[in-house]
CSV table of C-alpha atoms and ligand atoms in Angstrom, one decimal:
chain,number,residue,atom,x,y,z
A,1,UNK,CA,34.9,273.6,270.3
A,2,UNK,CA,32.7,272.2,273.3
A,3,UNK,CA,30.1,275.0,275.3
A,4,UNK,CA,29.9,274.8,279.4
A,5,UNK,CA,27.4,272.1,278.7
A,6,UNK,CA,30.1,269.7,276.7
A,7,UNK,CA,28.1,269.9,273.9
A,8,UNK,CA,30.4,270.1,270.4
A,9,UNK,CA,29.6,273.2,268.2
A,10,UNK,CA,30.4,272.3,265.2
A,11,UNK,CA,27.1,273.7,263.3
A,12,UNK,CA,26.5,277.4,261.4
A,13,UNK,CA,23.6,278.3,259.7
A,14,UNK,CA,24.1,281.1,257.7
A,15,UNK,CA,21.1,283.5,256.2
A,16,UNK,CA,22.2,285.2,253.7
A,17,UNK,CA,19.0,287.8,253.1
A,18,UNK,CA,16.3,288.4,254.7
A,19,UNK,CA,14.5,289.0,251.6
A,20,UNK,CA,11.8,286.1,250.3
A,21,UNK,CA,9.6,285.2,247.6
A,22,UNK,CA,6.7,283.4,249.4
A,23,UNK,CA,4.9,285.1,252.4
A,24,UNK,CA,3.9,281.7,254.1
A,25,UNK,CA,2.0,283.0,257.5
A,26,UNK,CA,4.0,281.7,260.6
A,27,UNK,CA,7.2,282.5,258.6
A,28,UNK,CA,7.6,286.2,256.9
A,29,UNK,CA,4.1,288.1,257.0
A,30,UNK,CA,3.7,291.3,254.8
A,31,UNK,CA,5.6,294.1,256.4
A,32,UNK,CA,9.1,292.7,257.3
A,33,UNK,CA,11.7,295.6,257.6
A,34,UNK,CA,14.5,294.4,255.4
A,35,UNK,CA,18.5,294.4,256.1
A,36,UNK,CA,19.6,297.0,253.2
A,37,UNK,CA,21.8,295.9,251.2
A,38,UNK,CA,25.2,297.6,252.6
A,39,UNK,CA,24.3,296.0,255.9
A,40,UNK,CA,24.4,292.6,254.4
A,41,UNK,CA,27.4,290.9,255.0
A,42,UNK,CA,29.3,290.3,251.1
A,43,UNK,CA,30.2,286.6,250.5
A,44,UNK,CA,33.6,287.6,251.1
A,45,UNK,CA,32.5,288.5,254.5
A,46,UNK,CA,30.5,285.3,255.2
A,47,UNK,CA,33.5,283.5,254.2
A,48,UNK,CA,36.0,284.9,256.3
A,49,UNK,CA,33.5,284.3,259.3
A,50,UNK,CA,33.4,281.0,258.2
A,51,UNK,CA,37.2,280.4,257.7
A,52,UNK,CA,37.1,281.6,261.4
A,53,UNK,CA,34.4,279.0,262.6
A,54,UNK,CA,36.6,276.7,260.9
A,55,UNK,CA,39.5,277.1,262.7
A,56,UNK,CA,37.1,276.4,265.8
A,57,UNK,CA,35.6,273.3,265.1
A,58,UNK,CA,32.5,274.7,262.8
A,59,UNK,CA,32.5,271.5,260.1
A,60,UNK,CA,29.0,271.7,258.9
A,61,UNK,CA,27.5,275.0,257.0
A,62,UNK,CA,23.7,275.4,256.3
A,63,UNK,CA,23.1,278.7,253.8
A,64,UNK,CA,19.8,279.5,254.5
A,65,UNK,CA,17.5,283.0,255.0
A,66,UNK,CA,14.8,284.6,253.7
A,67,UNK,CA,15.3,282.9,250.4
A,68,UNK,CA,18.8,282.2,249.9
A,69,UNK,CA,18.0,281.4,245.9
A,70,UNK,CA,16.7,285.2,245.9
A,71,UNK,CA,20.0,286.4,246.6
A,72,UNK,CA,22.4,286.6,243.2
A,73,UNK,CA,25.4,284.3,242.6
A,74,UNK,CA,24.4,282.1,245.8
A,75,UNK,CA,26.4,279.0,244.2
A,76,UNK,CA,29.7,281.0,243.9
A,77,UNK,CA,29.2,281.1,248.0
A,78,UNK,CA,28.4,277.8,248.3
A,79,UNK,CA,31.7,276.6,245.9
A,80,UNK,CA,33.8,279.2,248.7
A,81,UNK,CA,32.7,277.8,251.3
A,82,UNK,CA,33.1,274.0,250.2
A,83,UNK,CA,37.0,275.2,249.4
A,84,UNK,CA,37.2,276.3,253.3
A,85,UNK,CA,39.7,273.8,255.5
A,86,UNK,CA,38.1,271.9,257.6
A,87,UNK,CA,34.3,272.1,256.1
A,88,UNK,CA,32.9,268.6,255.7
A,89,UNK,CA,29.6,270.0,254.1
A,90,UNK,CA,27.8,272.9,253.3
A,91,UNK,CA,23.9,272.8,252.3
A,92,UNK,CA,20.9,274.4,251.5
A,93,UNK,CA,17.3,274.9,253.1
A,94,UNK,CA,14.8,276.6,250.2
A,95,UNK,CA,11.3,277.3,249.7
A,96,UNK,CA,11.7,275.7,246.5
A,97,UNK,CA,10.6,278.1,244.0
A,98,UNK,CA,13.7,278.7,242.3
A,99,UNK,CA,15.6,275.5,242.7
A,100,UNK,CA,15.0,273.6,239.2
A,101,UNK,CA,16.5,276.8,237.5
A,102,UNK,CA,19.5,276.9,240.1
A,103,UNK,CA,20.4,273.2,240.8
A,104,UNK,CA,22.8,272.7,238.3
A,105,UNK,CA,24.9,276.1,238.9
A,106,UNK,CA,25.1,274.8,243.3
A,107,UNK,CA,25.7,271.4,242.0
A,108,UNK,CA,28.7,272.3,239.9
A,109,UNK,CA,29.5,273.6,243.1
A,110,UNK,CA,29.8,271.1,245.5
A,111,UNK,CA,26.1,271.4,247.6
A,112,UNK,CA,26.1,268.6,249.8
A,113,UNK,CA,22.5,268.6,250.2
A,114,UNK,CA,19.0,270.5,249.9
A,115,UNK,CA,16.1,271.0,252.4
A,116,UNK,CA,12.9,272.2,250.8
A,117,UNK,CA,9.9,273.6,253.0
A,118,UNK,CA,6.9,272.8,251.7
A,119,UNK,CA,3.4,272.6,253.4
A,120,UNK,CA,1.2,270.9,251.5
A,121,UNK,CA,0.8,269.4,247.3
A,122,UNK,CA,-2.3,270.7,247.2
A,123,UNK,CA,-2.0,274.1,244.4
A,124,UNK,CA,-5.1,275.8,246.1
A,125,UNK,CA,-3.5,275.0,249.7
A,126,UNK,CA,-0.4,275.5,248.6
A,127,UNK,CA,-1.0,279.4,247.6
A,128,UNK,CA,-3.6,279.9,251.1
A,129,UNK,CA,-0.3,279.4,252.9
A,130,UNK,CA,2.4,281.0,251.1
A,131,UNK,CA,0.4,283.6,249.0
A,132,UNK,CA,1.7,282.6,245.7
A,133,UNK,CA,0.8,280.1,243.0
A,134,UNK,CA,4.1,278.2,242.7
A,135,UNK,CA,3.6,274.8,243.7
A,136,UNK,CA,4.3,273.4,240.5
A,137,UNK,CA,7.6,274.6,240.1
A,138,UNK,CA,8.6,273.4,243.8
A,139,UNK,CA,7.7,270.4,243.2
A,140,UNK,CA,10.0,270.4,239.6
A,141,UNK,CA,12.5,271.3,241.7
A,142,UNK,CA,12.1,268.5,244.2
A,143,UNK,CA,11.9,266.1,241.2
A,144,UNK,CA,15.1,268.1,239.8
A,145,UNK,CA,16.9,267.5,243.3
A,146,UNK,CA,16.1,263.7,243.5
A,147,UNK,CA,17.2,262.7,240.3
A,148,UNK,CA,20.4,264.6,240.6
A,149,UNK,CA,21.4,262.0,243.5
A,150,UNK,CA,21.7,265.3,245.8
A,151,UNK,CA,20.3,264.2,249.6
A,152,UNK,CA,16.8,265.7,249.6
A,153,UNK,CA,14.5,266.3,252.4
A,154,UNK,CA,11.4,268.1,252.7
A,155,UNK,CA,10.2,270.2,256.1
A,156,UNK,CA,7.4,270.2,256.8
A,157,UNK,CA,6.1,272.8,259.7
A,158,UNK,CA,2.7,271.3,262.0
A,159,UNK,CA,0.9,274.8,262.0
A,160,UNK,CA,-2.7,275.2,262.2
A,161,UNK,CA,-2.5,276.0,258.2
A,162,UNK,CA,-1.5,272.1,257.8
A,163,UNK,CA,-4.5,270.1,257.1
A,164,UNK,CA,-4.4,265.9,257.2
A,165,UNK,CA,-4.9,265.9,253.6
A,166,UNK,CA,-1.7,267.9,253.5
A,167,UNK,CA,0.4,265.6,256.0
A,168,UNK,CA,-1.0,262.6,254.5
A,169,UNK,CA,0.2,263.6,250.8
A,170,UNK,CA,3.6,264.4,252.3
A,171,UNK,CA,4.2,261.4,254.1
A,172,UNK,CA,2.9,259.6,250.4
A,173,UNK,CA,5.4,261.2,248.7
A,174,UNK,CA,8.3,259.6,251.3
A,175,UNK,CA,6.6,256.7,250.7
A,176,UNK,CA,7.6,257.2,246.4
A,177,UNK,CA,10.4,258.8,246.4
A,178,UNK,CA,13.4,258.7,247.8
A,179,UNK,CA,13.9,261.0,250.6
A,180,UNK,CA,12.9,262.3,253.9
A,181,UNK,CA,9.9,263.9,254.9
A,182,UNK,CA,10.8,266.0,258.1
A,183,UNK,CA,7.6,267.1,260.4
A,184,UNK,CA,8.3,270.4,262.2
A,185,UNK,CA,6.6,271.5,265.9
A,186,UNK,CA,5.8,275.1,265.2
A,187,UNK,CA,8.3,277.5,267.2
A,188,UNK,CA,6.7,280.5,268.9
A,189,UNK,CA,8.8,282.8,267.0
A,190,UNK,CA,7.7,286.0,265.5
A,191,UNK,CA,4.7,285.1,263.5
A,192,UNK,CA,4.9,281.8,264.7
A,193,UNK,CA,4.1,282.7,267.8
A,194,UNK,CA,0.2,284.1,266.7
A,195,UNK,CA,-0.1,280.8,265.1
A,196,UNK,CA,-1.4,277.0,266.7
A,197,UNK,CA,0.9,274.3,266.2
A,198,UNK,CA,0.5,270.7,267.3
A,199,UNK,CA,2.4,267.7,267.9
A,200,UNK,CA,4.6,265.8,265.6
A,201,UNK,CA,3.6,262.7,268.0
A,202,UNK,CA,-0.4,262.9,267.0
A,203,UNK,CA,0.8,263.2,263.0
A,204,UNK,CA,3.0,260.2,263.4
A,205,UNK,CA,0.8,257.9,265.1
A,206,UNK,CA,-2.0,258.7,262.6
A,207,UNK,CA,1.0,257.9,259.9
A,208,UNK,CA,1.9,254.6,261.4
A,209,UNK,CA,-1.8,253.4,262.0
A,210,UNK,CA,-2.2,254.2,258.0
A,211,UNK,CA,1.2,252.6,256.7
A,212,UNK,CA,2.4,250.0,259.5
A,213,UNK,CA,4.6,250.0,262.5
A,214,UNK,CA,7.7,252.5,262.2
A,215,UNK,CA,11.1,251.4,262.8
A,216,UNK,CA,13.4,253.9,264.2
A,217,UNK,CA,16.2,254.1,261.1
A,218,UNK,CA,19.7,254.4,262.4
A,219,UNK,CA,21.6,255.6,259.5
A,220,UNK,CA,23.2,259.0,259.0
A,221,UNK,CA,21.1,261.5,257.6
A,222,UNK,CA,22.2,264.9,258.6
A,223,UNK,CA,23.6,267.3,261.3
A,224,UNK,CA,20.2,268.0,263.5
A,225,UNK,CA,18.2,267.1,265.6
A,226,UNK,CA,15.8,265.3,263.8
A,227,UNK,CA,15.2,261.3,264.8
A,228,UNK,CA,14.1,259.5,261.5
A,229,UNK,CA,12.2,256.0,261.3
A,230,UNK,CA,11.1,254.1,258.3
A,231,UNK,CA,7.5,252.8,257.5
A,232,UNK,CA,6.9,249.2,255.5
A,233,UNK,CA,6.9,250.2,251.8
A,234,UNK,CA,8.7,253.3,251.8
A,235,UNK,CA,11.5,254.4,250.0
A,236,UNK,CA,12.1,257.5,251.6
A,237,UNK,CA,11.9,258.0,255.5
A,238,UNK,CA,9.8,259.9,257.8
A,239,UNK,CA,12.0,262.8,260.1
A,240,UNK,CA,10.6,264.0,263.3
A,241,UNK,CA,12.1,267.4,264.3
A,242,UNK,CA,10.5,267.7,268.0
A,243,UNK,CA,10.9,271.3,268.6
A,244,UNK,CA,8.5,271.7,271.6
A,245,UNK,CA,7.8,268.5,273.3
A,246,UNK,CA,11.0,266.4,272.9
A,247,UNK,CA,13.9,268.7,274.4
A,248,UNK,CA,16.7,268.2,271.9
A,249,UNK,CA,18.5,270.8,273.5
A,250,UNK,CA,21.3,269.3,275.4
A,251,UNK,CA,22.7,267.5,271.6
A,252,UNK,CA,22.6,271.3,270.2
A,253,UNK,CA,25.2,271.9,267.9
A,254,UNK,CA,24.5,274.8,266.5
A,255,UNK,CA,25.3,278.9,266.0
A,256,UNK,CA,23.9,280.7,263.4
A,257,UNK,CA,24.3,284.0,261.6
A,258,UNK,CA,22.0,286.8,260.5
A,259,UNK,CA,22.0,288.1,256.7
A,260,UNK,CA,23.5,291.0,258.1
A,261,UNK,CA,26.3,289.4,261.0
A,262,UNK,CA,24.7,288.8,263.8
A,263,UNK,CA,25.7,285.6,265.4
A,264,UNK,CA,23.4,284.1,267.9
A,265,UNK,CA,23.0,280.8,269.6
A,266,UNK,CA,19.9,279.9,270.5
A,267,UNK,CA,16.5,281.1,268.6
A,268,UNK,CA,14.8,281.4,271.1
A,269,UNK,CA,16.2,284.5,272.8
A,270,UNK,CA,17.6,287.4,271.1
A,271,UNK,CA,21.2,287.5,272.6
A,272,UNK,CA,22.8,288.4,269.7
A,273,UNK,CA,26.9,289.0,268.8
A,274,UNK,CA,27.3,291.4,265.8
A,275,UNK,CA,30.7,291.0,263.6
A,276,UNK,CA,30.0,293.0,261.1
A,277,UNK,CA,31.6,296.0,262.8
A,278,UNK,CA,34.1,293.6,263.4
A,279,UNK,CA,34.7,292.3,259.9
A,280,UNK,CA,34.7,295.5,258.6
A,281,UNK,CA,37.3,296.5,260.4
A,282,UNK,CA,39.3,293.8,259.4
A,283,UNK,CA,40.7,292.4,262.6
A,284,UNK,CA,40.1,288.4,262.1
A,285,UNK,CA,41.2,287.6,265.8
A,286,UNK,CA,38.1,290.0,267.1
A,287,UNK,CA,36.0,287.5,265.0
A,288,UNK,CA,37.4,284.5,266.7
A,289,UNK,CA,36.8,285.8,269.6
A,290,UNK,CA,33.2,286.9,269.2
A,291,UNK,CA,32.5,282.8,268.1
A,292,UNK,CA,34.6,281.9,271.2
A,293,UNK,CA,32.3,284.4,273.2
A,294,UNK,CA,28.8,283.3,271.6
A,295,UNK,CA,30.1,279.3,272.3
A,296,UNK,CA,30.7,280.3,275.9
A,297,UNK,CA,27.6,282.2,276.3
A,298,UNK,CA,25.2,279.4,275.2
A,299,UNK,CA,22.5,278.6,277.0
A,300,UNK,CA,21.3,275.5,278.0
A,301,UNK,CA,18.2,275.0,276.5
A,302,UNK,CA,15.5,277.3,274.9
A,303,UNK,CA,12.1,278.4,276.7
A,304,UNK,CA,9.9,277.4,274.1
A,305,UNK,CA,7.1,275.8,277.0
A,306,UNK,CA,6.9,278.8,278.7
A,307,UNK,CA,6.7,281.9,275.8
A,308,UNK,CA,6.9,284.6,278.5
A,309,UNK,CA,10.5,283.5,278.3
A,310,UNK,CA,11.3,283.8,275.1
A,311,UNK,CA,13.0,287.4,274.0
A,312,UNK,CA,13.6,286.5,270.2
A,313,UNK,CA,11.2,289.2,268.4
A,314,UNK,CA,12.0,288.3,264.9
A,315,UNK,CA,10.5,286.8,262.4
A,316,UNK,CA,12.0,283.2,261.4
A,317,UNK,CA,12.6,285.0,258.0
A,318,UNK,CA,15.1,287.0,259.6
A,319,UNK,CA,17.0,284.6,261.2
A,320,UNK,CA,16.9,281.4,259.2
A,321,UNK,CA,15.2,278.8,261.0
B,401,SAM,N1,13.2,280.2,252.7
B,401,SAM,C1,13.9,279.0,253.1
B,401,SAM,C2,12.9,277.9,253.3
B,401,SAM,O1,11.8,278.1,253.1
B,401,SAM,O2,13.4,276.8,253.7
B,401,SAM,C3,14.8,279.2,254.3
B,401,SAM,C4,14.3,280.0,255.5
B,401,SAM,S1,12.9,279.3,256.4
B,401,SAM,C5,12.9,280.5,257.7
B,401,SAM,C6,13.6,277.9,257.2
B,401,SAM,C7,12.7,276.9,257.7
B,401,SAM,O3,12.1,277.5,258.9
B,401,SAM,C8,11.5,276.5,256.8
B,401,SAM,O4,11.5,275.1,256.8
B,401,SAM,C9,10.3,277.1,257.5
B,401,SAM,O5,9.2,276.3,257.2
B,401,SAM,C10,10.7,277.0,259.0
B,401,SAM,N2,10.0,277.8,259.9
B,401,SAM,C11,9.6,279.1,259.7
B,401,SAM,N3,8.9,279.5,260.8
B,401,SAM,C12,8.9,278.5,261.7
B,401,SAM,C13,8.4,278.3,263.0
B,401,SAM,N4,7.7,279.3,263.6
B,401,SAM,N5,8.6,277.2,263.6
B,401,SAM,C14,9.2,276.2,263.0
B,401,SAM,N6,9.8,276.3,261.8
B,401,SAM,C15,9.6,277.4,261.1
């Protein structure tokens, strides 16, 4: 279904907890009140909002949160919502932490793909900005991923944390292995609005005068709004995800949902529709219409220049990035 704007919505990220097992510091800082867990939505829940989307022109799913691995049976959700009509592909974004254990079991099925966040492949940076020593078995994970042949990209978000030594080994690793390295502006969102960030632009012309001239690389690689280019050498590309100074906002395609069934489309402000209420109830025509109301009530861009404007108060942990 097209917003006021023309744009198609055909996009739902889905959180489905709140809950995580890193504390990285722009993201979920100590002290995050958490959805209990009768106010989560069930995966039965999430499903039937999904079947709705469906019906409306939502083709693409992204299960995200918190930690989505944290939450139990997450690849009986992900094989649901594969089996919806009219879904052309449902994937992940993680931390990482507990993906080589889990890969198989959202393999089996159906994932269509995996984002994994990841700062830095230094161990002793590594735990400064998440708080915990897991590094190792991220990057297991990642290794896991690639050799599966499951599409594999790494985010990376430009905070102040981010050292070059940390960019530079990410962008190495694109260079290796075969997938994309995404670099993230820093959103002034909850924590990340305490934090510096700087520009993609500055990282990727320090990247190109290292490796050669970028080309911009035309082919498919996902739903968003990240432009990707490729460097001489590399196997994997580079992703630029230019949250602040390149306005993607008029190719926005996206809704998302809250662990607990809040719909809301745009991060930046905190305009929110619940459906829980709504689900529970068990009326599936009040659920259209709340995804017909929050496609209709989309802004046209966020506020992110000008953080006076921006009403969204919660942490990206709590809405799913
Ligand atoms: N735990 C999962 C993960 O780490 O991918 C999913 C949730 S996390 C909120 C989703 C993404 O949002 C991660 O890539 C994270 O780095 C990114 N993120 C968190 N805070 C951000 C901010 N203020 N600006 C931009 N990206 C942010």
């Amino acid at each position: 279904m097209k917003d006021k704007f023309g744009r198609e919505i055909d996009y739902l990220r889905i959180s489905v907890t709140d809950h995580c097992n890193l504390r990285c510091r722009y993201c979920i800082p100590d002290g995050i009140q958490l959805v209990p867990m009768h106010d989560l939505l069930t995966y039965e829940e999430i499903e039937k909002v999904c079947r709705c989307g469906a019906e409306l022109g939502i083709s693409k799913l992204k299960v995200t949160g918190g930690e989505p691995l944290v939450r139990k049976g997450v690849a009986r959700l992900i094989g649901m919502l594969k089996r919806i009509p009219g879904i052309s592909s449902v994937t992940l974004t993680t931390n990482g932490v507990l993906l080589e254990e889990c890969l198989d079991d959202l393999k089996a099925e159906g994932l269509d793909g995996v984002n994994i966040s990841l700062d830095t492949l230094d161990p002793e940076r590594y735990r400064e900005i998440t708080g915990r020593d897991e590094l190792a078995q991220v990057l297991a994970g990642v290794d896991k991923a690639v050799k599966s042949g499951i599409r594999t990209k790494i985010n990376v978000v430009l905070s102040e944390f981010i050292r070059d030594q940390d960019w530079k080994g990410l962008a190495e690793l694109a260079k290796e292995t075969p997938l994309d390295v995404r670099f993230i502006e820093l959103m002034p969102i909850g924590a990340g609005a305490l934090v510096a960030g700087y520009s993609n632009v500055d990282v990727f012309g320090k990247i190109q005068e290292l490796y050669g001239t970028a080309k911009k690389d035309e082919r498919e690689h996902g739903n968003g709004p990240a432009v990707y280019y490729q460097l001489p050498g590399f196997t994997g590309s580079i992703g630029l995800i230019s949250a602040i100074h390149g306005n993607f906002c008029h190719h926005c395609n996206r809704l998302r949902m809250s662990a607990g069934g809040e719909l809301k489309s745009c991060l930046c402000y905190e305009d929110i529709i619940p459906l829980r209420g709504l689900l529970r109830e068990g009326n599936r025509e009040d659920v259209k219409e709340a995804f017909v109301r929050a496609i209709c009530e989309k802004r046209s861009a966020h506020c992110f220049y000008n953080i006076q404007k921006v009403t969204e108060k919660k942490y990206m942990a709590g809405i799913g990035g």
